[in-house]
Amino acid sequence: MNTIGVPIDIRLPLTDEAVASLRAGMTVRLTGPCYTARDAAHKRLVEMLDRGEELPLPLRGQCIYYVGPSPAPEGKPIGAAGPTSSYRMDAYAPRLLALGLKGMIGKGARTRPVLDALRREKAVYFGAVGGAAALLARHITASGLIAFPDLQSEAIRLLTLEGFPAVVLADSYGNVFPEAQA
Amino acid sequence: MREISCAALQAAVTELFLKANREIAPDIRQAMEAARDAETSPAARYALEQLVDNYDCAREDGLPICQDTGMAVLFAEVGQEVHFTGGQFTDAVNAGVREAYVRGLLRKSVVADPLFDRRNTLDNCPAIIHASIVPGDRVRLLAIAKGFGSENMSRVGMLTPSAGEQGVFIYIVETARLAGPNPCPPIVVGVGIGGDFEQAALMAKHATARPLGQRHPDPRYADLENRALDAINALGIGAAGYGGLTTVLNVAIESAPTHIAGLPVAVNICCHASRHAETTL
Ligand code: SF4
C-alpha cells in the first residue's frame, strides 16, 4: 500500500481487533492513554525484568511512545513532543512485546528481530513525523509522571493522546511501509 | 584593542540558541514549502504538510521546533584585537547556553559522561566550542543546536587518494542511503573534504549551516555538490522516510589542504530542523 488515505480513528489501549485491522501504510489518529519511554528508561525496564522486579507500568495491550519532550510551558500539559529514532530501542523491544506490549510510536526503520516480534506477538509499529514536535504536542492533552524522574526528559510518563496523527510503519502481518524498507 | 564584556557575549549566546531553536531560518522554510508543493507521493506530502505547519505551531505555542533542542555547538571567530573583560570566555558561553536552555524551556540533552555516568547535567552544558583567531576586532558567532537523530547518522571516512572524486561522491551518497529514514529527512548534508581526521569533521559540521542554494566557490566542488544532491534525492527516501521526491535540501562541501597519503571525507547529516543562528559582536 503506498497511498495515504483518510485517517482511521484508533483508540488506545489497542484491542486485538484493532491491531488486526491495521495495515502498513494506513494513516491513523490515535486517541487514549500511552506511555513514554526512550533509551535510558528501556534500559532500566529490562534490568528490572532481569532482576525479576515488577515494572512501574502495565505492558499488556499498552502503547509506548518513544519521546523525550521538552519542558512544558506554564499552562500546557507538555512541551514539544515529536518521536525519537526507534532503532535505538530495538535491543529491548522484542522483550517488551513478548510481555504484551501492543504498540510503539517512533520514527524510522526497525530491525528484523522487531519486525518478527510484531508478527509473532500481534503488535504494531506506528510512525509519527520526526521534527513535527510542536504540532504533535497539540494532540497530547495530558501528561503525568510515572517513573524514573531522575531521567528528566527520559522519565516514563503517561500521556493522553487526542487524534494523534501517525502512519502504520509495520503491521502484525510482516508488512512494512514503505515497502522499500523491508 | 577592543573590549567586549563577557556579559555581552553571554547574552548574545543565549539569544542565538533561543532563536535557533524557536524560529526556522527563512531559507529552510521556503525550501520545505517548495518540497511540499512539488511532492507527488501522498505520504511524503502528508509529512511535509505537518512539518511546515509545525513551524507555525511552535511559534504560536511558544515551543521549540523540535523537542531535541540539541547539543549546543558554537563556532566563534574571534578577532585578535578583541579583549574579553569581566570573566572568562568559555564560562560566558556556557552561562549563555545554560540561560537559553533553562529559561527558554529547551530540552536538556547532555549527560556528564558518555560511558560510565550518563547523568543529565541539567543545563545542557557544556557547549561544544570551536574558537578560531582571525584578524580584526570583531567576534563572529555561529550557534548550531545539533539534534542527535541526524548526528548519529554521520560518518568520517579516511579514503585514500586513489578514491578520487568518484570515491568521495559514493561515500557521501552512501552515508545518506545508510541513514535512510532515521535522521528526519529531508536532510541537510554538510561535507568536509581534506584536512585531517578532525578537521574534515569540523568542516562538515560548519557546512551544515551554509545558506541553502549557496555553492562552493570552486566550480568543480559546486558540481560535486549538485551531483550528490541529485543522487541522494534519487534514493527516494523522501520526507520522514515515507518515499518521495525530496530527501535532501542541500549538500554543502568545505575543502582544505590535506596530506599526500590521504583523502579524508566527513559527512555530517542534519535534519530538516536545521537550527542555526549567527551574529557579530
Ligand atoms: S533528527 Fe532533527 S528533526 Fe529529527 S528528532 Fe532529531 S532534532 Fe528533531
Short mmCIF file of C-alpha atoms and ligand atoms in Angstrom, two decimals:
data_model
loop_
_atom_site.label_atom_id
_atom_site.label_comp_id
_atom_site.label_asym_id
_atom_site.label_seq_id
_atom_site.Cartn_x
_atom_site.Cartn_y
_atom_site.Cartn_z
CA MET A 1 0.00 0.00 0.00
CA ASN A 2 1.53 3.30 -0.97
CA THR A 3 -1.28 5.78 -0.59
CA ILE A 4 -2.21 7.86 2.36
CA GLY A 5 -5.95 7.55 2.71
CA VAL A 6 -8.41 9.12 5.11
CA PRO A 7 -7.07 8.66 8.64
CA ILE A 8 -8.73 5.95 10.71
CA ASP A 9 -9.56 6.69 14.34
CA ILE A 10 -7.93 4.18 16.66
CA ARG A 11 -8.45 4.03 20.39
CA LEU A 12 -5.73 3.17 22.88
CA PRO A 13 -5.10 0.81 24.57
CA LEU A 14 -5.18 -1.31 21.42
CA THR A 15 -7.58 -4.22 21.16
CA ASP A 16 -6.57 -7.35 19.27
CA GLU A 17 -9.22 -6.47 16.68
CA ALA A 18 -7.74 -3.00 16.21
CA VAL A 19 -4.25 -4.46 15.75
CA ALA A 20 -5.61 -6.98 13.25
CA SER A 21 -7.33 -4.20 11.27
CA LEU A 22 -4.16 -2.16 10.79
CA ARG A 23 -2.02 -2.48 7.69
CA ALA A 24 1.32 -0.87 6.89
CA GLY A 25 0.75 2.43 5.05
CA MET A 26 -2.53 3.32 6.76
CA THR A 27 -2.85 6.72 8.40
CA VAL A 28 -4.41 6.76 11.82
CA ARG A 29 -5.39 9.18 14.54
CA LEU A 30 -4.62 7.75 17.96
CA THR A 31 -6.74 8.62 20.99
CA GLY A 32 -6.27 7.37 24.53
CA PRO A 33 -3.57 6.61 27.09
CA CYS A 34 0.01 5.99 26.00
CA TYR A 35 3.28 5.68 27.96
CA THR A 36 6.55 7.37 27.10
CA ALA A 37 9.90 5.63 27.27
CA ARG A 38 13.15 6.01 25.39
CA ASP A 39 16.75 4.80 25.70
CA ALA A 40 17.52 5.12 29.41
CA ALA A 41 14.03 4.06 30.55
CA HIS A 42 14.12 0.98 28.33
CA LYS A 43 17.48 0.02 29.76
CA ARG A 44 16.10 0.27 33.28
CA LEU A 45 12.91 -1.64 32.46
CA VAL A 46 14.87 -4.53 31.02
CA GLU A 47 17.26 -4.51 34.00
CA MET A 48 14.21 -4.69 36.30
CA LEU A 49 12.90 -7.65 34.35
CA ASP A 50 16.30 -9.32 34.68
CA ARG A 51 16.08 -8.90 38.45
CA GLY A 52 12.53 -10.26 38.47
CA GLU A 53 11.05 -6.97 39.67
CA GLU A 54 7.62 -5.60 38.88
CA LEU A 55 7.60 -2.88 36.23
CA PRO A 56 6.27 0.60 37.04
CA LEU A 57 3.88 0.44 34.09
CA PRO A 58 1.50 -2.18 32.71
CA LEU A 59 2.53 -3.55 29.31
CA ARG A 60 -0.39 -5.74 28.31
CA GLY A 61 -2.29 -4.05 25.49
CA GLN A 62 -0.41 -0.80 26.00
CA CYS A 63 1.39 1.51 23.64
CA ILE A 64 4.79 3.16 24.19
CA TYR A 65 5.74 6.43 22.53
CA TYR A 66 9.48 6.94 22.04
CA VAL A 67 9.69 10.58 23.06
CA GLY A 68 11.67 12.83 25.36
CA PRO A 69 9.60 16.02 25.43
CA SER A 70 10.94 19.50 26.04
CA PRO A 71 9.74 21.10 29.31
CA ALA A 72 6.08 22.13 29.40
CA PRO A 73 5.39 25.86 29.39
CA GLU A 74 3.07 27.23 32.08
CA GLY A 75 -0.49 26.08 31.45
CA LYS A 76 0.38 23.39 28.88
CA PRO A 77 0.49 19.64 29.57
CA ILE A 78 3.72 19.10 27.65
CA GLY A 79 6.41 20.82 25.61
CA ALA A 80 7.46 19.91 22.08
CA ALA A 81 6.96 16.16 21.76
CA GLY A 82 8.00 14.52 18.50
CA PRO A 83 9.27 10.96 18.11
CA THR A 84 12.86 9.86 18.54
CA SER A 85 14.60 7.25 16.35
CA SER A 86 13.13 3.85 17.13
CA TYR A 87 16.05 1.63 16.14
CA ARG A 88 17.83 2.50 19.39
CA MET A 89 15.07 0.66 21.25
CA ASP A 90 15.33 -2.42 19.04
CA ALA A 91 17.57 -4.20 21.55
CA TYR A 92 14.76 -4.03 24.12
CA ALA A 93 11.50 -4.03 22.13
CA PRO A 94 11.09 -7.79 21.48
CA ARG A 95 11.30 -8.43 25.23
CA LEU A 96 8.51 -5.93 25.94
CA LEU A 97 6.40 -7.20 23.06
CA ALA A 98 6.63 -10.72 24.49
CA LEU A 99 5.11 -9.32 27.69
CA GLY A 100 2.07 -7.98 25.88
CA LEU A 101 3.08 -4.55 24.57
CA LYS A 102 0.80 -3.93 21.57
CA GLY A 103 2.03 -0.71 20.05
CA MET A 104 5.06 1.52 19.65
CA ILE A 105 5.23 5.03 18.24
CA GLY A 106 8.53 6.34 16.93
CA LYS A 107 10.33 7.28 13.76
CA GLY A 108 12.50 5.47 11.26
CA ALA A 109 13.17 1.86 10.41
CA ARG A 110 13.15 -1.18 12.72
CA THR A 111 15.45 -4.16 12.50
CA ARG A 112 14.40 -7.68 11.61
CA PRO A 113 14.04 -9.02 15.20
CA VAL A 114 11.47 -6.31 15.97
CA LEU A 115 9.53 -6.89 12.75
CA ASP A 116 9.48 -10.62 13.51
CA ALA A 117 8.29 -9.95 17.06
CA LEU A 118 5.46 -7.75 15.76
CA ARG A 119 4.20 -10.65 13.68
CA ARG A 120 4.70 -13.22 16.43
CA GLU A 121 3.12 -11.17 19.22
CA LYS A 122 0.47 -9.47 17.05
CA ALA A 123 1.53 -5.90 17.62
CA VAL A 124 2.06 -2.79 15.51
CA TYR A 125 4.64 -0.04 14.98
CA PHE A 126 3.41 3.48 14.25
CA GLY A 127 5.49 6.30 12.86
CA ALA A 128 4.95 9.93 13.74
CA VAL A 129 6.68 12.61 11.66
CA GLY A 130 10.08 13.32 13.19
CA GLY A 131 10.53 17.00 13.88
CA ALA A 132 6.81 17.84 13.86
CA ALA A 133 7.16 18.20 17.60
CA ALA A 134 5.06 21.32 18.30
CA LEU A 135 2.27 20.11 16.03
CA LEU A 136 2.23 16.70 17.71
CA ALA A 137 2.18 18.34 21.16
CA ARG A 138 -1.23 19.77 20.26
CA HIS A 139 -2.51 16.18 20.18
CA ILE A 140 -1.35 15.42 23.71
CA THR A 141 -3.90 16.63 26.23
CA ALA A 142 -2.42 15.34 29.48
CA SER A 143 0.89 14.13 30.87
CA GLY A 144 1.72 12.64 34.26
CA LEU A 145 4.97 11.31 35.68
CA ILE A 146 5.00 7.54 36.24
CA ALA A 147 8.62 6.55 36.95
CA PHE A 148 12.30 7.49 36.88
CA PRO A 149 12.02 11.26 37.47
CA ASP A 150 15.83 11.46 37.65
CA LEU A 151 15.90 10.69 33.94
CA GLN A 152 14.36 14.11 33.27
CA SER A 153 13.01 14.20 29.72
CA GLU A 154 13.60 10.45 29.55
CA ALA A 155 11.33 9.68 32.52
CA ILE A 156 8.32 7.43 31.96
CA ARG A 157 5.14 9.48 31.61
CA LEU A 158 1.54 8.59 30.98
CA LEU A 159 0.15 10.72 28.16
CA THR A 160 -3.34 11.16 26.86
CA LEU A 161 -3.36 11.32 23.08
CA GLU A 162 -6.16 13.02 21.19
CA GLY A 163 -6.32 12.42 17.45
CA PHE A 164 -2.54 11.99 17.33
CA PRO A 165 -1.52 11.65 13.65
CA ALA A 166 0.53 8.59 12.78
CA VAL A 167 1.19 6.14 9.98
CA VAL A 168 1.40 2.37 10.38
CA LEU A 169 5.03 1.65 9.50
CA ALA A 170 4.97 -2.06 10.38
CA ASP A 171 1.88 -4.22 10.94
CA SER A 172 1.22 -7.56 12.61
CA TYR A 173 1.41 -9.41 9.29
CA GLY A 174 5.03 -8.64 8.49
CA ASN A 175 4.34 -5.73 6.13
CA VAL A 176 6.33 -2.53 6.37
CA PHE A 177 5.83 0.94 4.93
CA PRO A 178 7.33 1.99 2.63
CA GLU A 179 7.95 -1.43 1.12
CA ALA A 180 11.49 -0.45 0.16
CA GLN A 181 12.38 -0.63 3.85
CA ALA A 182 11.54 -4.31 4.22
CA MET B 1 42.35 46.61 21.33
CA ARG B 2 38.57 46.44 21.57
CA GLU B 3 36.94 45.36 24.78
CA ILE B 4 33.89 43.10 24.80
CA SER B 5 32.34 42.21 28.12
CA CYS B 6 31.67 38.58 28.94
CA ALA B 7 28.18 39.68 29.92
CA ALA B 8 27.55 40.82 26.33
CA LEU B 9 28.98 37.57 25.00
CA GLN B 10 26.79 35.55 27.34
CA ALA B 11 23.65 37.48 26.35
CA ALA B 12 24.43 37.03 22.66
CA VAL B 13 24.89 33.28 23.07
CA THR B 14 21.57 32.98 24.91
CA GLU B 15 19.76 34.90 22.16
CA LEU B 16 21.30 32.77 19.41
CA PHE B 17 20.28 29.44 20.92
CA LEU B 18 16.77 30.67 21.72
CA LYS B 19 16.33 31.97 18.18
CA ALA B 20 17.82 28.90 16.54
CA ASN B 21 15.51 26.57 18.44
CA ARG B 22 12.31 28.55 18.04
CA GLU B 23 12.41 30.06 14.56
CA ILE B 24 13.25 28.17 11.44
CA ALA B 25 15.54 30.06 9.05
CA PRO B 26 13.58 31.57 6.13
CA ASP B 27 15.60 29.67 3.51
CA ILE B 28 14.77 26.32 5.14
CA ARG B 29 11.11 27.18 5.44
CA GLN B 30 10.95 28.21 1.79
CA ALA B 31 12.65 25.01 0.69
CA MET B 32 10.27 22.93 2.79
CA GLU B 33 7.24 24.70 1.35
CA ALA B 34 8.58 24.18 -2.17
CA ALA B 35 9.20 20.50 -1.42
CA ARG B 36 5.66 20.15 -0.10
CA ASP B 37 4.14 21.79 -3.16
CA ALA B 38 6.22 19.70 -5.57
CA GLU B 39 5.73 16.37 -3.79
CA THR B 40 3.84 13.71 -5.74
CA SER B 41 3.89 10.97 -3.10
CA PRO B 42 0.81 11.43 -0.89
CA ALA B 43 2.62 10.05 2.16
CA ALA B 44 5.62 12.35 1.84
CA ARG B 45 3.34 15.28 1.15
CA TYR B 46 1.40 14.48 4.31
CA ALA B 47 4.68 14.56 6.26
CA LEU B 48 5.82 17.82 4.64
CA GLU B 49 2.46 19.46 5.38
CA GLN B 50 2.89 18.57 9.04
CA LEU B 51 6.46 19.86 9.09
CA VAL B 52 5.57 23.22 7.56
CA ASP B 53 2.55 23.57 9.88
CA ASN B 54 4.83 22.68 12.76
CA TYR B 55 6.83 25.91 12.34
CA ASP B 56 3.64 27.88 12.99
CA CYS B 57 2.55 25.63 15.87
CA ALA B 58 5.95 26.22 17.52
CA ARG B 59 5.67 29.99 17.15
CA GLU B 60 2.05 30.18 18.28
CA ASP B 61 2.52 27.86 21.26
CA GLY B 62 5.91 29.16 22.38
CA LEU B 63 7.59 25.79 21.85
CA PRO B 64 10.85 24.81 20.19
CA ILE B 65 10.53 23.49 16.63
CA CYS B 66 11.74 20.07 17.73
CA GLN B 67 11.88 18.50 21.18
CA ASP B 68 15.51 17.55 20.60
CA THR B 69 16.92 21.01 21.07
CA GLY B 70 20.34 19.57 20.51
CA MET B 71 23.81 19.87 21.86
CA ALA B 72 24.89 23.50 21.79
CA VAL B 73 27.66 23.94 19.23
CA LEU B 74 29.27 27.35 18.91
CA PHE B 75 31.69 28.46 16.21
CA ALA B 76 33.43 31.64 17.36
CA GLU B 77 35.71 33.59 15.05
CA VAL B 78 37.47 35.92 17.43
CA GLY B 79 39.29 38.95 16.10
CA GLN B 80 42.79 39.09 17.55
CA GLU B 81 42.27 42.73 18.59
CA VAL B 82 39.48 41.71 20.94
CA HIS B 83 39.92 41.56 24.69
CA PHE B 84 37.18 39.90 26.75
CA THR B 85 36.59 41.62 30.06
CA GLY B 86 34.77 40.73 33.26
CA GLY B 87 35.11 36.98 33.10
CA GLN B 88 36.29 34.04 31.10
CA PHE B 89 35.29 33.26 27.51
CA THR B 90 34.31 29.61 27.98
CA ASP B 91 32.39 30.32 31.19
CA ALA B 92 30.45 33.08 29.48
CA VAL B 93 29.49 30.83 26.57
CA ASN B 94 28.31 28.10 28.92
CA ALA B 95 26.40 30.60 31.04
CA GLY B 96 24.69 31.77 27.86
CA VAL B 97 23.78 28.22 26.89
CA ARG B 98 22.52 27.47 30.41
CA GLU B 99 20.31 30.55 30.36
CA ALA B 100 18.83 29.67 26.95
CA TYR B 101 18.10 26.05 27.81
CA VAL B 102 16.83 26.58 31.35
CA ARG B 103 14.87 29.81 30.96
CA GLY B 104 13.83 29.05 27.38
CA LEU B 105 12.36 25.65 28.32
CA LEU B 106 14.58 23.87 25.84
CA ARG B 107 15.33 20.21 26.46
CA LYS B 108 18.42 19.40 28.46
CA SER B 109 20.00 16.58 26.47
CA VAL B 110 23.57 16.33 27.77
CA VAL B 111 24.92 13.61 30.06
CA ALA B 112 28.03 14.10 32.16
CA ASP B 113 29.90 11.03 30.98
CA PRO B 114 29.35 9.02 27.80
CA LEU B 115 30.01 5.57 29.22
CA PHE B 116 30.02 5.25 32.98
CA ASP B 117 27.88 8.09 34.29
CA ARG B 118 25.11 9.06 31.90
CA ARG B 119 23.71 11.57 34.37
CA ASN B 120 21.95 14.58 32.89
CA THR B 121 23.89 17.80 33.52
CA LEU B 122 20.51 19.59 33.80
CA ASP B 123 21.60 22.71 31.89
CA ASN B 124 22.67 21.34 28.50
CA CYS B 125 26.25 22.29 29.30
CA PRO B 126 28.98 22.01 28.40
CA ALA B 127 28.69 23.61 24.99
CA ILE B 128 30.95 22.42 22.21
CA ILE B 129 33.06 25.43 21.33
CA HIS B 130 35.15 25.82 18.19
CA ALA B 131 37.02 29.09 18.55
CA SER B 132 39.47 30.42 16.00
CA ILE B 133 41.53 33.58 15.95
CA VAL B 134 41.03 35.84 12.94
CA PRO B 135 42.22 39.34 12.01
CA GLY B 136 40.24 42.32 13.21
CA ASP B 137 38.36 43.46 16.29
CA ARG B 138 35.06 41.66 15.91
CA VAL B 139 33.65 38.36 17.11
CA ARG B 140 31.50 36.31 14.78
CA LEU B 141 29.32 33.71 16.48
CA LEU B 142 27.54 30.85 14.75
CA ALA B 143 25.31 28.79 17.03
CA ILE B 144 24.12 25.36 15.94
CA ALA B 145 21.60 23.39 18.01
CA LYS B 146 22.51 19.92 16.85
CA GLY B 147 19.99 17.12 17.20
CA PHE B 148 21.35 13.62 17.52
CA GLY B 149 18.85 11.71 15.40
CA SER B 150 20.82 13.06 12.47
CA GLU B 151 24.19 13.37 14.22
CA ASN B 152 24.15 9.60 14.82
CA MET B 153 23.88 9.01 11.07
CA SER B 154 27.07 10.97 10.28
CA ARG B 155 30.33 9.33 9.19
CA VAL B 156 34.01 10.07 8.72
CA GLY B 157 35.90 8.12 6.10
CA MET B 158 39.66 8.11 5.70
CA LEU B 159 39.70 7.50 1.96
CA THR B 160 42.95 7.25 0.06
CA PRO B 161 43.95 9.48 -2.86
CA SER B 162 43.11 6.84 -5.47
CA ALA B 163 39.45 7.01 -4.43
CA GLY B 164 39.28 10.39 -6.14
CA GLU B 165 36.14 12.35 -6.90
CA GLN B 166 34.08 9.26 -7.58
CA GLY B 167 35.08 7.69 -4.27
CA VAL B 168 34.07 10.82 -2.41
CA PHE B 169 30.78 11.04 -4.31
CA ILE B 170 29.94 7.43 -3.45
CA TYR B 171 30.86 7.95 0.21
CA ILE B 172 28.53 10.94 0.51
CA VAL B 173 25.56 9.28 -1.18
CA GLU B 174 26.13 6.02 0.68
CA THR B 175 26.04 7.87 4.01
CA ALA B 176 22.62 9.26 3.14
CA ARG B 177 21.42 5.86 1.95
CA LEU B 178 22.52 4.13 5.16
CA ALA B 179 20.85 6.86 7.22
CA GLY B 180 17.54 6.15 5.49
CA PRO B 181 14.53 7.49 7.40
CA ASN B 182 16.34 7.92 10.74
CA PRO B 183 17.75 11.47 10.51
CA CYS B 184 14.35 13.06 9.78
CA PRO B 185 14.60 13.69 6.06
CA PRO B 186 14.57 15.99 4.16
CA ILE B 187 18.13 16.32 5.42
CA VAL B 188 20.87 18.89 5.03
CA VAL B 189 24.26 17.34 4.29
CA GLY B 190 27.48 19.02 5.34
CA VAL B 191 30.67 17.57 3.87
CA GLY B 192 34.28 18.21 4.82
CA ILE B 193 36.92 17.02 2.35
CA GLY B 194 40.62 17.17 3.16
CA GLY B 195 42.49 18.34 6.23
CA ASP B 196 42.95 15.54 8.72
CA PHE B 197 40.52 13.36 10.67
CA GLU B 198 39.09 16.09 12.91
CA GLN B 199 39.37 18.99 10.51
CA ALA B 200 37.24 17.12 8.00
CA ALA B 201 34.55 16.62 10.65
CA LEU B 202 34.74 20.23 11.73
CA MET B 203 34.32 21.48 8.16
CA ALA B 204 31.37 19.14 7.69
CA LYS B 205 29.62 20.49 10.78
CA HIS B 206 30.28 24.09 9.75
CA ALA B 207 28.99 23.40 6.24
CA THR B 208 25.58 22.29 7.57
CA ALA B 209 24.87 25.94 8.40
CA ARG B 210 25.58 27.30 4.92
CA PRO B 211 22.57 29.12 3.41
CA LEU B 212 20.65 26.88 1.02
CA GLY B 213 21.49 27.24 -2.63
CA GLN B 214 24.91 28.80 -2.00
CA ARG B 215 27.53 26.75 -3.80
CA HIS B 216 31.23 26.08 -3.17
CA PRO B 217 33.26 28.84 -4.87
CA ASP B 218 35.26 26.27 -6.88
CA PRO B 219 33.00 25.10 -9.74
CA ARG B 220 34.39 21.55 -9.51
CA TYR B 221 33.22 21.23 -5.91
CA ALA B 222 29.99 23.04 -6.77
CA ASP B 223 29.37 20.41 -9.43
CA LEU B 224 30.05 17.64 -6.92
CA GLU B 225 27.54 19.25 -4.55
CA ASN B 226 24.90 19.30 -7.28
CA ARG B 227 25.58 15.73 -8.35
CA ALA B 228 25.41 14.45 -4.76
CA LEU B 229 22.18 16.38 -4.20
CA ASP B 230 20.54 14.78 -7.24
CA ALA B 231 21.83 11.32 -6.38
CA ILE B 232 20.55 11.49 -2.80
CA ASN B 233 17.15 12.68 -3.95
CA ALA B 234 17.12 9.82 -6.44
CA LEU B 235 17.36 7.40 -3.49
CA GLY B 236 13.65 8.10 -2.98
CA ILE B 237 13.79 8.00 0.82
CA GLY B 238 11.54 11.07 0.92
CA ALA B 239 10.21 13.18 3.77
CA ALA B 240 10.03 11.22 7.05
CA GLY B 241 11.27 8.24 5.03
CA TYR B 242 7.80 7.80 3.53
CA GLY B 243 9.19 7.65 -0.01
CA GLY B 244 9.14 10.76 -2.17
CA LEU B 245 10.94 13.33 -4.27
CA THR B 246 12.80 15.35 -1.64
CA THR B 247 15.27 13.51 0.57
CA VAL B 248 17.85 16.28 0.82
CA LEU B 249 17.54 20.09 0.84
CA ASN B 250 21.19 20.88 0.34
CA VAL B 251 24.68 19.40 0.05
CA ALA B 252 27.38 21.83 1.16
CA ILE B 253 31.07 20.96 0.84
CA GLU B 254 34.02 22.62 2.53
CA SER B 255 37.52 21.64 1.44
CA ALA B 256 41.03 22.08 2.80
CA PRO B 257 44.62 21.07 2.03
CA THR B 258 45.45 17.54 3.10
CA HIS B 259 48.35 15.05 3.40
CA ILE B 260 49.94 13.36 0.36
CA ALA B 261 48.67 9.99 1.64
CA GLY B 262 45.13 10.98 2.47
CA LEU B 263 41.66 11.93 1.34
CA PRO B 264 39.56 12.37 4.49
CA VAL B 265 35.82 12.81 3.95
CA ALA B 266 33.39 13.67 6.71
CA VAL B 267 29.64 13.69 6.14
CA ASN B 268 27.65 15.44 8.85
CA ILE B 269 23.93 14.91 8.48
CA CYS B 270 21.50 17.48 9.75
CA CYS B 271 17.73 17.10 9.76
CA HIS B 272 15.20 19.44 8.17
CA ALA B 273 15.14 21.12 11.59
CA SER B 274 18.46 22.69 10.65
CA ARG B 275 18.69 25.14 13.51
CA HIS B 276 21.41 27.72 13.46
CA ALA B 277 21.74 31.42 14.06
CA GLU B 278 24.60 33.89 13.83
CA THR B 279 25.58 37.32 14.96
CA THR B 280 28.60 39.59 15.07
CA LEU B 281 29.77 41.41 18.18
S1 SF4 C 1 16.76 14.47 13.78
FE1 SF4 C 1 16.25 16.67 13.93
S2 SF4 C 1 14.06 16.85 13.48
FE2 SF4 C 1 14.52 14.70 13.92
S3 SF4 C 1 14.06 14.48 16.08
FE3 SF4 C 1 16.24 14.89 15.93
S4 SF4 C 1 16.46 17.12 16.08
FE4 SF4 C 1 14.30 16.67 15.70
#
